[in-house]
Amino acid sequence: MALKRIIAVALLWITLIGLTMSGCQSNCAVESATEDVTYWLNMNTDYPADESLPDGLGKSVKVILLLGQSNATGSSITAYLEKNISREQFAYYENGFESVKINYCLDDHNATSDGRFLPVDLTCGATDGFFGPEVGMAEVLSEAFPNETVYILKYTMSGYSLHHHWLCGGQRGSVYEACMRFLTTHLEDMKAKNYEPRIGAICWMQGESDTTDFKASHYYDNQVAFVSYLREDLAAYAEESGICFIDAGISNSPYCEPAYPAINQAKEDFSKLSDLNLYFSTIDMGLTIHKEPEGEPDWGHYDSLSELELGRKFGQLIVGSYAERPGK
């Protein structure tokens, strides 16, 4: 198990390093010889349509976005989840959730659903044997909305920062543009199949790659810009009362030193700007990153039970946001 984990993580980092080295161009200016360097990546924006999607019959459907880096991608070990819960509960997650569908593109096509909306299960993570927060989300959403299908669009880039990659000099960056192409491609495809997709919430699990003092000092302003771009560019698909932005704080892992407190403070401060902005502290929840694999923990990613709880918390806040909307 430990060897398999090391090999998988090593392959993931090799892929990411290769993407960065091949993708950095000079069309975003280097502003100084400090960390204030921005990058433009050559992203793969080929997103096939879901030809298997049935006719939507004109129904309005709930759409949730899951965005971020590796803890959103899904880097928690499925085998440990199986070990830590009952056989019946594991089978429940393994069988998947027919009423919660997910369409995903992870790490610039390192893992995808090939453009299809599939039932959420334990196979939607970074690679075989890993899962993400969509599992806990689906558990909560399927219980809260038993008579409808909820659709999740998941786009992540493991190891990439808000300052350098999602944004570029405070403007829409290469990761943002690729993400938007993914989202609008599939939202438009849903419309073409006679659905009325309505985005109720964006779940954001990111910030670990912005934990230098320099990048953290810009995180609040970057997040203000980032969320404004999302709401502007997705306005045509928004729920009538707007799109909630649900933001998870990052861990106090050694990998998040020195500036995880500043990142989390920026996230919390941003949440106070609007009733549509929600924040929760993963540290206060007691989510852990130090138990798995046993004896040589992966300090960058949540342990299996914590990843499940992360997803459940997102799900609970999504459900709460719908309950508080006008007319609900």
Short mmCIF file of C-alpha atoms in Angstrom, two decimals:
data_model
loop_
_atom_site.label_atom_id
_atom_site.label_comp_id
_atom_site.label_asym_id
_atom_site.label_seq_id
_atom_site.Cartn_x
_atom_site.Cartn_y
_atom_site.Cartn_z
CA MET A 1 0.00 0.00 0.00
CA ALA A 2 2.75 2.48 0.94
CA LEU A 3 4.74 1.73 -2.22
CA LYS A 4 1.65 2.05 -4.39
CA ARG A 5 0.88 5.41 -2.76
CA ILE A 6 4.42 6.70 -3.29
CA ILE A 7 4.41 5.66 -6.96
CA ALA A 8 1.00 7.21 -7.61
CA VAL A 9 1.91 10.51 -5.97
CA ALA A 10 5.26 10.59 -7.78
CA LEU A 11 3.57 10.04 -11.14
CA LEU A 12 1.07 12.80 -10.38
CA TRP A 13 3.83 15.28 -9.51
CA ILE A 14 5.83 14.33 -12.61
CA THR A 15 2.75 15.05 -14.70
CA LEU A 16 2.18 18.40 -13.01
CA ILE A 17 5.81 19.47 -13.32
CA GLY A 18 5.75 18.55 -16.99
CA LEU A 19 2.62 20.62 -17.53
CA THR A 20 4.17 23.61 -15.82
CA MET A 21 7.50 23.40 -17.65
CA SER A 22 5.85 22.99 -21.04
CA GLY A 23 3.13 25.54 -20.45
CA CYS A 24 4.84 28.66 -19.06
CA GLN A 25 4.95 31.40 -21.68
CA SER A 26 6.08 35.00 -21.68
CA ASN A 27 2.74 36.61 -22.56
CA CYS A 28 2.13 37.37 -18.88
CA ALA A 29 4.76 39.84 -17.76
CA VAL A 30 7.32 39.17 -15.04
CA GLU A 31 6.71 42.16 -12.81
CA SER A 32 9.84 41.81 -10.69
CA ALA A 33 12.48 39.36 -9.57
CA THR A 34 10.31 38.34 -6.60
CA GLU A 35 7.50 35.80 -6.41
CA ASP A 36 5.31 38.16 -8.39
CA VAL A 37 5.72 36.07 -11.53
CA THR A 38 2.66 35.01 -13.47
CA TYR A 39 2.35 32.11 -15.84
CA TRP A 40 0.24 31.23 -18.81
CA LEU A 41 -0.17 27.49 -19.31
CA ASN A 42 -0.97 25.71 -22.54
CA MET A 43 -4.15 23.97 -21.38
CA ASN A 44 -6.01 21.23 -23.19
CA THR A 45 -9.48 22.65 -23.83
CA ASP A 46 -10.93 19.73 -25.77
CA TYR A 47 -14.08 18.82 -23.85
CA PRO A 48 -16.32 16.32 -25.66
CA ALA A 49 -20.07 16.58 -25.30
CA ASP A 50 -22.09 13.95 -23.44
CA GLU A 51 -23.90 12.15 -26.24
CA SER A 52 -25.47 9.75 -23.72
CA LEU A 53 -27.30 12.49 -21.81
CA PRO A 54 -31.05 11.79 -22.11
CA ASP A 55 -33.59 14.44 -23.01
CA GLY A 56 -34.11 16.82 -20.10
CA LEU A 57 -37.79 17.37 -20.95
CA GLY A 58 -37.44 21.07 -20.23
CA LYS A 59 -36.76 20.57 -16.51
CA SER A 60 -34.80 23.02 -14.39
CA VAL A 61 -31.99 21.09 -12.69
CA LYS A 62 -29.62 21.88 -9.84
CA VAL A 63 -25.96 22.21 -10.85
CA ILE A 64 -23.11 22.36 -8.34
CA LEU A 65 -19.51 23.26 -9.24
CA LEU A 66 -16.55 21.68 -7.44
CA LEU A 67 -13.29 23.54 -8.11
CA GLY A 68 -9.82 23.72 -6.58
CA GLN A 69 -6.58 21.79 -6.24
CA SER A 70 -5.63 18.30 -5.06
CA ASN A 71 -7.93 17.97 -2.04
CA ALA A 72 -10.77 18.79 -4.44
CA THR A 73 -9.29 16.52 -7.12
CA GLY A 74 -9.46 13.61 -4.70
CA SER A 75 -6.20 12.33 -3.24
CA SER A 76 -7.54 10.34 -0.29
CA ILE A 77 -7.00 6.59 -0.24
CA THR A 78 -10.04 4.43 -0.94
CA ALA A 79 -8.48 1.37 0.75
CA TYR A 80 -8.24 3.26 4.05
CA LEU A 81 -11.86 4.33 3.77
CA GLU A 82 -12.80 0.67 3.35
CA LYS A 83 -10.73 -0.20 6.40
CA ASN A 84 -12.25 2.56 8.57
CA ILE A 85 -15.97 2.06 7.94
CA SER A 86 -18.37 -0.86 7.94
CA ARG A 87 -18.65 -3.24 5.00
CA GLU A 88 -22.23 -2.08 4.40
CA GLN A 89 -21.32 1.60 4.40
CA PHE A 90 -18.39 1.06 2.05
CA ALA A 91 -20.65 -0.86 -0.35
CA TYR A 92 -23.07 2.08 -0.20
CA TYR A 93 -20.37 4.46 -1.47
CA GLU A 94 -18.92 1.91 -3.88
CA ASN A 95 -22.31 1.34 -5.53
CA GLY A 96 -22.60 5.06 -6.19
CA PHE A 97 -25.40 7.60 -6.28
CA GLU A 98 -27.67 7.39 -9.30
CA SER A 99 -29.41 10.65 -8.41
CA VAL A 100 -26.16 12.67 -8.22
CA LYS A 101 -24.25 12.77 -11.49
CA ILE A 102 -20.73 14.10 -11.99
CA ASN A 103 -18.84 15.25 -15.07
CA TYR A 104 -15.17 15.91 -14.30
CA CYS A 105 -11.84 16.96 -15.76
CA LEU A 106 -8.90 16.75 -13.36
CA ASP A 107 -5.35 18.05 -13.75
CA ASP A 108 -5.71 19.05 -17.39
CA HIS A 109 -7.20 15.72 -18.50
CA ASN A 110 -5.06 13.49 -16.26
CA ALA A 111 -8.39 11.95 -15.20
CA THR A 112 -11.77 12.64 -16.81
CA SER A 113 -15.26 11.25 -17.20
CA ASP A 114 -14.77 11.70 -20.96
CA GLY A 115 -17.46 14.34 -21.04
CA ARG A 116 -20.14 12.11 -19.52
CA PHE A 117 -22.30 12.65 -16.46
CA LEU A 118 -21.74 9.54 -14.36
CA PRO A 119 -23.15 8.50 -10.97
CA VAL A 120 -20.86 9.73 -8.19
CA ASP A 121 -18.91 6.86 -6.67
CA LEU A 122 -15.39 6.13 -5.39
CA THR A 123 -13.74 6.32 -8.83
CA CYS A 124 -13.86 10.07 -9.50
CA GLY A 125 -10.51 10.99 -7.90
CA ALA A 126 -6.98 11.75 -9.07
CA THR A 127 -6.29 8.17 -10.15
CA ASP A 128 -7.35 4.61 -9.38
CA GLY A 129 -7.63 4.01 -5.65
CA PHE A 130 -8.35 7.62 -4.65
CA PHE A 131 -11.56 9.56 -4.08
CA GLY A 132 -12.64 13.15 -3.53
CA PRO A 133 -15.19 15.27 -1.64
CA GLU A 134 -17.89 14.55 -4.22
CA VAL A 135 -18.65 11.29 -2.37
CA GLY A 136 -19.69 13.01 0.85
CA MET A 137 -21.45 15.70 -1.16
CA ALA A 138 -23.47 13.10 -3.06
CA GLU A 139 -24.45 11.32 0.14
CA VAL A 140 -25.95 14.52 1.57
CA LEU A 141 -27.48 15.74 -1.69
CA SER A 142 -29.13 12.43 -2.49
CA GLU A 143 -30.80 12.42 0.92
CA ALA A 144 -31.87 16.08 0.73
CA PHE A 145 -33.24 15.92 -2.83
CA PRO A 146 -34.52 12.35 -3.19
CA ASN A 147 -36.91 13.08 -6.04
CA GLU A 148 -34.55 14.85 -8.42
CA THR A 149 -31.16 14.49 -10.07
CA VAL A 150 -28.37 16.87 -9.05
CA TYR A 151 -25.48 17.50 -11.44
CA ILE A 152 -21.89 18.20 -10.35
CA LEU A 153 -19.31 19.73 -12.69
CA LYS A 154 -15.83 19.19 -11.22
CA TYR A 155 -12.71 20.93 -12.53
CA THR A 156 -9.44 20.88 -10.61
CA MET A 157 -5.72 21.54 -10.99
CA SER A 158 -3.61 19.89 -8.30
CA GLY A 159 -0.68 21.95 -7.06
CA TYR A 160 -1.61 25.18 -8.85
CA SER A 161 -2.09 28.55 -7.19
CA LEU A 162 -4.81 31.15 -7.39
CA HIS A 163 -2.20 33.89 -7.74
CA HIS A 164 -0.08 32.35 -10.49
CA HIS A 165 -2.38 30.05 -12.45
CA TRP A 166 -6.12 30.47 -11.91
CA LEU A 167 -5.48 34.19 -12.25
CA CYS A 168 -2.78 35.97 -14.24
CA GLY A 169 -1.81 39.37 -12.87
CA GLY A 170 -5.22 39.55 -11.18
CA GLN A 171 -7.02 38.84 -14.47
CA ARG A 172 -8.57 35.64 -15.74
CA GLY A 173 -5.65 33.21 -16.10
CA SER A 174 -5.04 30.09 -18.14
CA VAL A 175 -6.51 27.68 -15.59
CA TYR A 176 -9.55 29.91 -15.16
CA GLU A 177 -10.10 30.15 -18.91
CA ALA A 178 -9.78 26.37 -19.37
CA CYS A 179 -12.15 25.77 -16.46
CA MET A 180 -14.68 28.19 -17.92
CA ARG A 181 -14.48 26.45 -21.29
CA PHE A 182 -15.16 23.12 -19.54
CA LEU A 183 -18.11 24.50 -17.59
CA THR A 184 -19.80 26.37 -20.42
CA THR A 185 -19.29 23.51 -22.87
CA HIS A 186 -21.25 21.14 -20.67
CA LEU A 187 -23.81 23.68 -19.51
CA GLU A 188 -24.57 24.52 -23.13
CA ASP A 189 -24.70 20.82 -23.95
CA MET A 190 -27.29 20.38 -21.20
CA LYS A 191 -29.34 23.22 -22.68
CA ALA A 192 -29.11 21.61 -26.12
CA LYS A 193 -30.49 18.40 -24.56
CA ASN A 194 -33.52 20.30 -23.23
CA TYR A 195 -32.32 20.94 -19.66
CA GLU A 196 -32.43 24.25 -17.82
CA PRO A 197 -29.21 24.08 -15.78
CA ARG A 198 -29.16 26.37 -12.73
CA ILE A 199 -25.95 26.76 -10.73
CA GLY A 200 -26.74 27.01 -7.04
CA ALA A 201 -23.27 26.79 -5.52
CA ILE A 202 -19.56 26.74 -6.23
CA CYS A 203 -17.52 24.65 -3.78
CA TRP A 204 -13.89 25.83 -3.57
CA MET A 205 -11.15 23.69 -1.97
CA GLN A 206 -7.92 25.54 -2.74
CA GLY A 207 -5.19 27.64 -1.18
CA GLU A 208 -2.43 25.24 -0.20
CA SER A 209 -0.33 26.41 -3.17
CA ASP A 210 -0.67 30.06 -2.12
CA THR A 211 0.88 29.70 1.33
CA THR A 212 4.04 31.70 0.84
CA ASP A 213 3.85 35.05 2.62
CA PHE A 214 3.86 36.89 -0.70
CA LYS A 215 1.02 34.97 -2.35
CA ALA A 216 -1.00 34.88 0.86
CA SER A 217 -0.81 38.70 1.08
CA HIS A 218 -2.65 38.83 -2.25
CA TYR A 219 -5.16 36.05 -1.59
CA TYR A 220 -8.05 38.25 -0.45
CA ASP A 221 -7.84 40.58 -3.46
CA ASN A 222 -7.39 37.61 -5.78
CA GLN A 223 -10.43 35.88 -4.35
CA VAL A 224 -12.55 39.02 -4.70
CA ALA A 225 -11.58 39.16 -8.38
CA PHE A 226 -11.88 35.41 -8.95
CA VAL A 227 -15.40 35.06 -7.55
CA SER A 228 -16.57 38.20 -9.34
CA TYR A 229 -15.34 36.69 -12.62
CA LEU A 230 -17.12 33.41 -11.89
CA ARG A 231 -20.42 35.09 -11.11
CA GLU A 232 -20.16 37.38 -14.10
CA ASP A 233 -19.22 34.67 -16.58
CA LEU A 234 -21.79 32.17 -15.28
CA ALA A 235 -24.64 34.63 -14.75
CA ALA A 236 -26.70 33.10 -17.55
CA TYR A 237 -26.85 29.81 -15.62
CA ALA A 238 -27.26 31.17 -12.09
CA GLU A 239 -30.11 30.42 -9.74
CA GLU A 240 -32.49 33.36 -9.60
CA SER A 241 -31.18 34.44 -6.18
CA GLY A 242 -27.54 34.05 -7.20
CA ILE A 243 -24.66 31.59 -6.90
CA CYS A 244 -23.35 30.71 -3.45
CA PHE A 245 -19.59 30.49 -3.07
CA ILE A 246 -18.77 27.86 -0.44
CA ASP A 247 -15.14 28.08 0.62
CA ALA A 248 -13.22 25.51 2.68
CA GLY A 249 -10.30 26.63 4.79
CA ILE A 250 -7.00 24.84 4.28
CA SER A 251 -5.21 22.64 6.80
CA ASN A 252 -2.35 23.50 9.14
CA SER A 253 -0.14 20.90 7.48
CA PRO A 254 3.61 21.55 7.40
CA TYR A 255 3.12 21.85 3.64
CA CYS A 256 0.91 24.89 4.29
CA GLU A 257 3.49 26.77 6.31
CA PRO A 258 4.08 29.56 6.89
CA ALA A 259 0.98 31.36 5.70
CA TYR A 260 -2.01 29.05 6.19
CA PRO A 261 -3.41 31.40 8.90
CA ALA A 262 -3.32 34.33 6.45
CA ILE A 263 -5.00 32.29 3.70
CA ASN A 264 -7.78 31.18 6.03
CA GLN A 265 -8.24 34.71 7.36
CA ALA A 266 -8.55 36.00 3.79
CA LYS A 267 -11.18 33.34 3.07
CA GLU A 268 -13.11 34.22 6.21
CA ASP A 269 -12.92 37.96 5.48
CA PHE A 270 -14.19 37.37 1.96
CA SER A 271 -17.16 35.41 3.29
CA LYS A 272 -18.31 38.53 5.15
CA LEU A 273 -18.79 40.51 1.94
CA SER A 274 -22.07 38.81 1.00
CA ASP A 275 -24.68 36.43 2.35
CA LEU A 276 -23.91 34.33 -0.73
CA ASN A 277 -20.34 33.76 0.49
CA LEU A 278 -19.91 30.91 2.99
CA TYR A 279 -16.74 29.77 4.76
CA PHE A 280 -15.92 26.88 7.07
CA SER A 281 -12.73 25.97 8.89
CA THR A 282 -11.42 22.47 8.23
CA ILE A 283 -9.07 22.93 11.19
CA ASP A 284 -11.96 23.67 13.55
CA MET A 285 -13.77 20.62 12.13
CA GLY A 286 -10.83 18.49 13.22
CA LEU A 287 -10.08 17.17 9.74
CA THR A 288 -6.78 15.29 9.73
CA ILE A 289 -3.88 14.90 7.31
CA HIS A 290 -1.44 12.91 9.44
CA LYS A 291 -2.78 9.35 9.69
CA GLU A 292 -2.56 7.83 6.20
CA PRO A 293 -0.63 6.00 4.89
CA GLU A 294 0.22 4.51 8.27
CA GLY A 295 3.81 5.23 9.28
CA GLU A 296 4.49 7.63 6.40
CA PRO A 297 1.55 10.02 6.21
CA ASP A 298 0.80 12.19 3.20
CA TRP A 299 0.78 15.58 4.90
CA GLY A 300 -0.66 17.33 1.86
CA HIS A 301 -4.00 15.50 1.66
CA TYR A 302 -6.87 14.70 3.96
CA ASP A 303 -7.17 11.26 5.49
CA SER A 304 -10.03 9.20 4.10
CA LEU A 305 -12.61 9.86 6.82
CA SER A 306 -11.74 13.55 6.77
CA GLU A 307 -12.18 13.76 2.99
CA LEU A 308 -15.60 12.18 3.43
CA GLU A 309 -16.46 14.77 6.10
CA LEU A 310 -15.16 17.57 3.89
CA GLY A 311 -17.64 16.53 1.21
CA ARG A 312 -20.47 16.19 3.69
CA LYS A 313 -19.83 19.70 4.98
CA PHE A 314 -19.96 21.07 1.45
CA GLY A 315 -23.19 19.13 0.94
CA GLN A 316 -24.77 20.43 4.13
CA LEU A 317 -24.00 24.03 3.22
CA ILE A 318 -25.33 23.51 -0.30
CA VAL A 319 -28.60 22.13 1.10
CA GLY A 320 -28.79 24.98 3.61
CA SER A 321 -28.26 27.56 0.88
CA TYR A 322 -31.19 26.18 -1.12
CA ALA A 323 -33.41 26.16 1.95
CA GLU A 324 -32.75 29.86 2.51
CA ARG A 325 -33.52 30.95 -1.05
CA PRO A 326 -36.67 33.02 -1.67
CA GLY A 327 -39.74 30.90 -2.27
CA LYS A 328 -38.19 27.76 -0.75
#
